[in-house]
mmCIF file of C-alpha atoms in Angstrom:
data_model
loop_
_atom_site.group_PDB
_atom_site.id
_atom_site.type_symbol
_atom_site.label_atom_id
_atom_site.label_comp_id
_atom_site.label_asym_id
_atom_site.label_seq_id
_atom_site.Cartn_x
_atom_site.Cartn_y
_atom_site.Cartn_z
ATOM 1 C CA LYS H 1 -85.067 -156.121 116.985
ATOM 2 C CA MET H 2 -86.645 -159.047 118.861
ATOM 3 C CA ALA H 3 -88.283 -159.565 122.037
ATOM 4 C CA ALA H 4 -86.697 -160.852 125.175
ATOM 5 C CA ALA H 5 -87.918 -164.124 126.244
ATOM 6 C CA VAL H 6 -91.134 -165.095 127.610
ATOM 7 C CA VAL H 7 -90.400 -167.089 131.110
ATOM 8 C CA ARG H 8 -93.117 -169.472 132.421
ATOM 9 C CA LEU H 9 -92.842 -170.342 136.443
ATOM 10 C CA ARG H 10 -95.480 -172.810 137.632
ATOM 11 C CA HIS H 11 -94.321 -173.025 141.372
ATOM 12 C CA CYS H 12 -97.585 -172.793 143.542
ATOM 13 C CA GLY H 13 -100.409 -173.311 141.198
ATOM 14 C CA PRO H 14 -100.877 -170.439 138.502
ATOM 15 C CA ASP H 15 -98.790 -170.006 135.455
ATOM 16 C CA ILE H 16 -96.689 -167.362 135.827
ATOM 17 C CA PHE H 17 -95.189 -165.478 132.931
ATOM 18 C CA CYS H 18 -92.129 -163.137 132.994
ATOM 19 C CA ARG H 19 -89.255 -161.621 130.778
ATOM 20 C CA ARG H 20 -86.596 -162.252 133.844
ATOM 21 C CA VAL H 21 -86.877 -165.108 136.549
ATOM 22 C CA PRO H 22 -87.626 -163.159 139.963
ATOM 23 C CA GLU H 23 -85.666 -164.661 143.524
ATOM 24 C CA ARG H 24 -88.973 -165.372 144.775
ATOM 25 C CA CYS H 25 -92.501 -166.375 143.610
ATOM 26 C CA PRO H 26 -94.448 -163.421 142.978
ATOM 27 C CA ALA H 27 -97.840 -165.496 143.670
ATOM 28 C CA CYS H 28 -96.868 -166.608 147.280
ATOM 29 C CA GLY H 29 -93.983 -164.918 147.969
ATOM 30 C CA ARG H 30 -91.877 -168.150 148.509
ATOM 31 C CA PRO H 31 -88.025 -168.220 147.366
ATOM 32 C CA LEU H 32 -87.637 -170.097 143.969
ATOM 33 C CA HIS H 33 -84.057 -171.140 144.549
ATOM 34 C CA ALA H 34 -85.560 -173.756 146.543
ATOM 35 C CA ALA H 35 -88.322 -175.123 144.621
ATOM 36 C CA ALA H 36 -88.798 -178.788 142.918
ATOM 37 C CA LEU H 37 -87.400 -180.071 138.974
ATOM 38 C CA PRO H 38 -91.636 -179.133 137.633
ATOM 39 C CA ALA H 39 -91.598 -175.450 139.572
ATOM 40 C CA ALA H 40 -87.845 -174.711 137.187
ATOM 41 C CA PRO H 41 -88.675 -171.734 134.778
ATOM 42 C CA VAL H 42 -89.042 -172.557 131.226
ATOM 43 C CA ARG H 43 -88.731 -170.857 128.054
ATOM 44 C CA LEU H 44 -91.034 -170.340 126.329
ATOM 45 C CA PRO H 45 -89.913 -171.020 121.901
ATOM 46 C CA SER H 46 -91.420 -167.927 119.955
ATOM 47 C CA PRO H 47 -93.710 -168.987 117.531
ATOM 48 C CA PHE H 48 -92.439 -166.008 115.155
ATOM 49 C CA CYS H 49 -89.121 -167.386 112.643
ATOM 50 C CA ARG H 50 -87.352 -165.692 109.737
ATOM 51 C CA GLY H 51 -89.113 -167.103 106.569
ATOM 52 C CA HIS H 52 -86.109 -167.218 104.224
ATOM 53 C CA SER H 53 -84.354 -169.642 106.747
ATOM 54 C CA GLN H 54 -87.964 -171.991 106.111
ATOM 55 C CA ARG H 55 -87.367 -174.537 103.923
ATOM 56 C CA GLY H 56 -90.405 -175.684 101.688
ATOM 57 C CA ALA H 57 -92.843 -174.385 104.384
ATOM 58 C CA PHE H 58 -95.987 -171.922 103.846
ATOM 59 C CA LEU H 59 -95.771 -168.858 105.651
ATOM 60 C CA LEU H 60 -97.903 -166.248 107.100
ATOM 61 C CA ARG H 61 -96.579 -162.461 108.072
ATOM 62 C CA PRO H 62 -99.152 -159.381 108.731
ATOM 63 C CA ALA H 63 -99.895 -157.403 105.766
ATOM 64 C CA GLY H 64 -98.427 -153.945 105.239
ATOM 65 C CA GLY H 65 -94.843 -155.139 106.291
ATOM 66 C CA ALA H 66 -96.098 -154.822 110.076
ATOM 67 C CA ALA H 67 -94.817 -157.152 112.542
ATOM 68 C CA PHE H 68 -96.731 -159.921 114.990
ATOM 69 C CA LEU H 69 -95.049 -158.183 117.778
ATOM 70 C CA GLY H 70 -95.182 -154.345 116.953
ATOM 71 C CA ARG H 71 -97.615 -151.749 117.332
ATOM 72 C CA TYR H 72 -100.479 -153.689 114.744
ATOM 73 C CA ILE H 73 -101.507 -157.076 115.932
ATOM 74 C CA GLY H 74 -103.544 -159.330 114.017
ATOM 75 C CA PHE H 75 -103.612 -162.227 111.599
ATOM 76 C CA PHE H 76 -105.014 -160.074 108.400
ATOM 77 C CA SER H 77 -101.663 -161.865 106.768
ATOM 78 C CA ILE H 78 -100.007 -162.402 103.445
ATOM 79 C CA ILE H 79 -99.367 -166.502 102.690
ATOM 80 C CA SER H 80 -96.586 -167.632 100.343
ATOM 81 C CA CYS H 81 -94.582 -170.884 100.231
ATOM 82 C CA SER H 82 -91.216 -170.921 100.621
ATOM 83 C CA SER H 83 -88.412 -172.425 98.396
ATOM 84 C CA PHE H 84 -85.156 -174.200 99.642
ATOM 85 C CA SER H 85 -82.688 -171.794 97.950
ATOM 86 C CA GLY H 86 -84.353 -168.987 100.641
ATOM 87 C CA ILE H 87 -86.896 -167.273 97.967
ATOM 88 C CA VAL H 88 -90.574 -166.416 99.169
ATOM 89 C CA TYR H 89 -93.211 -166.789 96.510
ATOM 90 C CA ASN H 90 -96.453 -165.535 96.686
ATOM 91 C CA TYR H 91 -99.167 -163.924 94.800
ATOM 92 C CA ASP H 92 -100.698 -160.497 94.966
ATOM 93 C CA GLU H 93 -102.211 -157.837 92.374
ATOM 94 C CA GLU H 94 -98.790 -157.306 90.631
ATOM 95 C CA GLY H 95 -98.097 -161.011 90.421
ATOM 96 C CA ILE H 96 -95.784 -163.698 91.288
ATOM 97 C CA HIS H 97 -92.905 -162.201 93.726
ATOM 98 C CA ARG H 98 -89.915 -163.871 94.280
ATOM 99 C CA ASP H 99 -88.541 -162.301 97.512
ATOM 100 C CA GLU H 100 -85.019 -162.842 98.992
ATOM 101 C CA MET H 101 -85.950 -160.277 102.270
ATOM 102 C CA GLY H 102 -88.786 -158.785 103.967
ATOM 103 C CA TRP H 103 -89.831 -162.163 105.449
ATOM 104 C CA GLU H 104 -88.064 -161.487 108.858
ATOM 105 C CA GLN H 105 -90.614 -162.570 111.466
ATOM 106 C CA CYS H 106 -93.614 -165.215 110.178
ATOM 107 C CA ILE H 107 -95.642 -168.097 111.416
ATOM 108 C CA SER H 108 -93.937 -171.097 109.260
ATOM 109 C CA VAL H 109 -96.203 -174.717 108.516
ATOM 110 C CA PRO H 110 -93.373 -176.803 107.325
ATOM 111 C CA LEU H 111 -94.518 -178.459 104.261
ATOM 112 C CA VAL H 112 -91.498 -180.914 103.236
ATOM 113 C CA GLN H 113 -90.851 -183.345 105.972
ATOM 114 C CA PRO H 114 -86.853 -184.613 106.276
ATOM 115 C CA ASP H 115 -88.454 -188.062 104.740
ATOM 116 C CA MET H 116 -89.850 -186.836 101.581
ATOM 117 C CA PHE H 117 -86.923 -187.789 99.816
ATOM 118 C CA GLY H 118 -88.324 -186.894 96.174
ATOM 119 C CA LEU H 119 -89.428 -183.977 97.140
ATOM 120 C CA LEU H 120 -86.365 -182.609 98.716
ATOM 121 C CA HIS H 121 -84.975 -182.368 95.009
ATOM 122 C CA GLN H 122 -87.863 -181.455 93.121
ATOM 123 C CA TRP H 123 -89.402 -178.451 95.199
ATOM 124 C CA ASP H 124 -87.868 -175.619 94.054
ATOM 125 C CA LYS H 125 -88.391 -176.611 90.444
ATOM 126 C CA LEU H 126 -91.647 -177.820 91.042
ATOM 127 C CA LEU H 127 -92.301 -174.081 92.764
ATOM 128 C CA GLU H 128 -90.865 -172.002 90.003
ATOM 129 C CA GLU H 129 -92.763 -174.103 87.233
ATOM 130 C CA PHE H 130 -96.352 -174.005 89.145
ATOM 131 C CA SER H 131 -95.432 -170.199 89.842
ATOM 132 C CA ALA H 132 -95.556 -169.177 85.764
ATOM 133 C CA GLY H 133 -98.251 -170.208 85.341
ATOM 134 C CA GLU H 134 -101.279 -167.905 83.812
ATOM 135 C CA ASN H 135 -103.698 -168.352 86.715
ATOM 136 C CA TRP H 136 -100.984 -166.236 88.533
ATOM 137 C CA LEU H 137 -100.982 -163.360 86.501
ATOM 138 C CA PRO H 138 -101.564 -159.900 87.841
ATOM 139 C CA HIS H 139 -105.221 -159.100 86.127
ATOM 140 C CA ARG H 140 -105.994 -163.042 87.654
ATOM 141 C CA TYR H 141 -105.744 -161.308 90.919
ATOM 142 C CA GLU H 142 -108.994 -161.191 93.394
ATOM 143 C CA GLU H 143 -109.063 -160.286 96.782
ATOM 144 C CA HIS H 144 -111.370 -162.606 98.386
ATOM 145 C CA GLU H 145 -111.562 -165.384 95.449
ATOM 146 C CA HIS H 146 -108.218 -165.378 94.091
ATOM 147 C CA ASN H 147 -105.341 -164.250 96.253
ATOM 148 C CA CYS H 148 -102.583 -165.145 98.131
ATOM 149 C CA TYR H 149 -103.906 -168.481 100.054
ATOM 150 C CA THR H 150 -105.675 -169.579 96.617
ATOM 151 C CA TYR H 151 -102.108 -169.958 95.245
ATOM 152 C CA ALA H 152 -100.317 -171.114 98.036
ATOM 153 C CA LEU H 153 -102.912 -174.309 98.374
ATOM 154 C CA ALA H 154 -103.310 -174.243 95.144
ATOM 155 C CA PHE H 155 -99.251 -175.067 94.779
ATOM 156 C CA ILE H 156 -99.557 -177.243 97.826
ATOM 157 C CA ASN H 157 -102.761 -179.426 95.955
ATOM 158 C CA SER H 158 -100.689 -179.870 92.799
ATOM 159 C CA VAL H 159 -97.791 -181.538 94.996
ATOM 160 C CA LEU H 160 -100.158 -183.437 96.462
ATOM 161 C CA THR H 161 -101.566 -184.742 92.986
ATOM 162 C CA ALA H 162 -98.022 -185.663 91.674
ATOM 163 C CA GLN H 163 -97.735 -188.162 94.703
ATOM 164 C CA GLY H 164 -101.308 -189.137 94.089
ATOM 165 C CA LYS H 165 -102.986 -187.718 97.239
ATOM 166 C CA GLN H 166 -106.227 -186.107 97.344
ATOM 167 C CA HIS H 167 -106.580 -182.734 97.375
ATOM 168 C CA MET H 168 -107.269 -180.349 101.080
ATOM 169 C CA SER H 169 -110.239 -177.898 101.052
ATOM 170 C CA LYS H 170 -109.036 -174.394 102.065
ATOM 171 C CA SER H 171 -111.299 -175.085 105.022
ATOM 172 C CA GLU H 172 -110.131 -178.519 105.689
ATOM 173 C CA PHE H 173 -106.205 -176.681 105.747
ATOM 174 C CA THR H 174 -106.975 -173.977 107.731
ATOM 175 C CA GLU H 175 -108.285 -175.570 110.350
ATOM 176 C CA LYS H 176 -106.053 -178.516 110.453
ATOM 177 C CA PHE H 177 -102.417 -176.395 109.707
ATOM 178 C CA VAL H 178 -103.181 -172.911 110.263
ATOM 179 C CA ILE H 179 -105.485 -172.686 112.767
ATOM 180 C CA PRO H 180 -103.236 -174.345 115.596
ATOM 181 C CA GLN H 181 -100.092 -172.048 114.753
ATOM 182 C CA THR H 182 -102.371 -168.899 114.739
ATOM 183 C CA LYS H 183 -103.607 -169.829 117.907
ATOM 184 C CA ARG H 184 -100.432 -170.781 119.578
ATOM 185 C CA ALA H 185 -99.384 -166.887 118.157
ATOM 186 C CA SER H 186 -102.047 -165.089 119.240
ATOM 187 C CA LYS H 187 -101.726 -166.450 122.955
ATOM 188 C CA TYR H 188 -97.819 -165.700 122.381
ATOM 189 C CA ILE H 189 -98.624 -161.788 121.271
ATOM 190 C CA THR H 190 -101.366 -161.655 124.180
ATOM 191 C CA LEU H 191 -98.166 -162.916 127.065
ATOM 192 C CA HIS H 192 -95.694 -160.215 124.907
ATOM 193 C CA GLN H 193 -98.127 -157.370 125.402
ATOM 194 C CA GLU H 194 -99.215 -158.167 128.633
ATOM 195 C CA LEU H 195 -95.416 -158.015 129.849
ATOM 196 C CA MET H 196 -94.620 -154.694 128.021
ATOM 197 C CA SER H 197 -96.845 -153.092 131.074
ATOM 198 C CA LYS H 198 -95.840 -155.222 133.843
ATOM 199 C CA GLU H 199 -93.540 -157.601 134.897
ATOM 200 C CA PHE H 200 -95.170 -160.564 135.956
ATOM 201 C CA TYR H 201 -98.654 -161.650 134.090
ATOM 202 C CA ILE H 202 -100.027 -164.795 136.436
ATOM 203 C CA ILE H 203 -102.545 -166.932 135.089
ATOM 204 C CA HIS H 204 -105.148 -168.352 138.150
ATOM 205 C CA HIS H 205 -106.523 -171.575 136.454
ATOM 206 C CA ARG H 206 -110.395 -172.394 137.418
ATOM 207 C CA GLU H 207 -109.713 -175.326 140.043
ATOM 208 C CA GLN H 208 -107.594 -173.357 141.575
ATOM 209 C CA GLU H 209 -110.208 -170.819 141.969
ATOM 210 C CA LYS H 210 -112.739 -173.351 143.320
ATOM 211 C CA GLN H 211 -110.183 -174.470 146.154
ATOM 212 C CA CYS H 212 -109.947 -171.008 147.008
#
């Protein structure tokens, strides 16, 4: 079961987060119905998605089958690549997995854009052929040096090679694609946790505090 949406209000200065929009601003007490358009409530999109509906993406989920918004919160994650047929490929000490379920709440980094016509038709074949390689046999797995991230990034680099493009290092890919997504997810998780125990979560900005 997914949590209720998070809504943001900006009425009198601070950011106000809630599940349901109140009649009056919880910060200043004035009615919200007469507020100007910039103060209109905005529903924050969830950073999590169903991995099996993501086509040609790099996916992250918490280990152990936990949900990002469950009791276990963190980014100790299993990493995978998704096919265009809804299969999620990932690698662990048991070798390659081709999961048709289990990736219902993920962080997704899209890899194939709509204008990449060549990849759109070849992606699943490339992913299956790559995954059949000896590098991904169970006995090759090593928790820190040859793991699910190694597998996913190696596949991405194999696609870049086929396109005549330069490889990406783990640090480069992480900084450019993964960290922005996990930061966004982390902020959303914080809001979710705060709103589990209170009706409103109000963030005052430093500029406003100085003015006060």
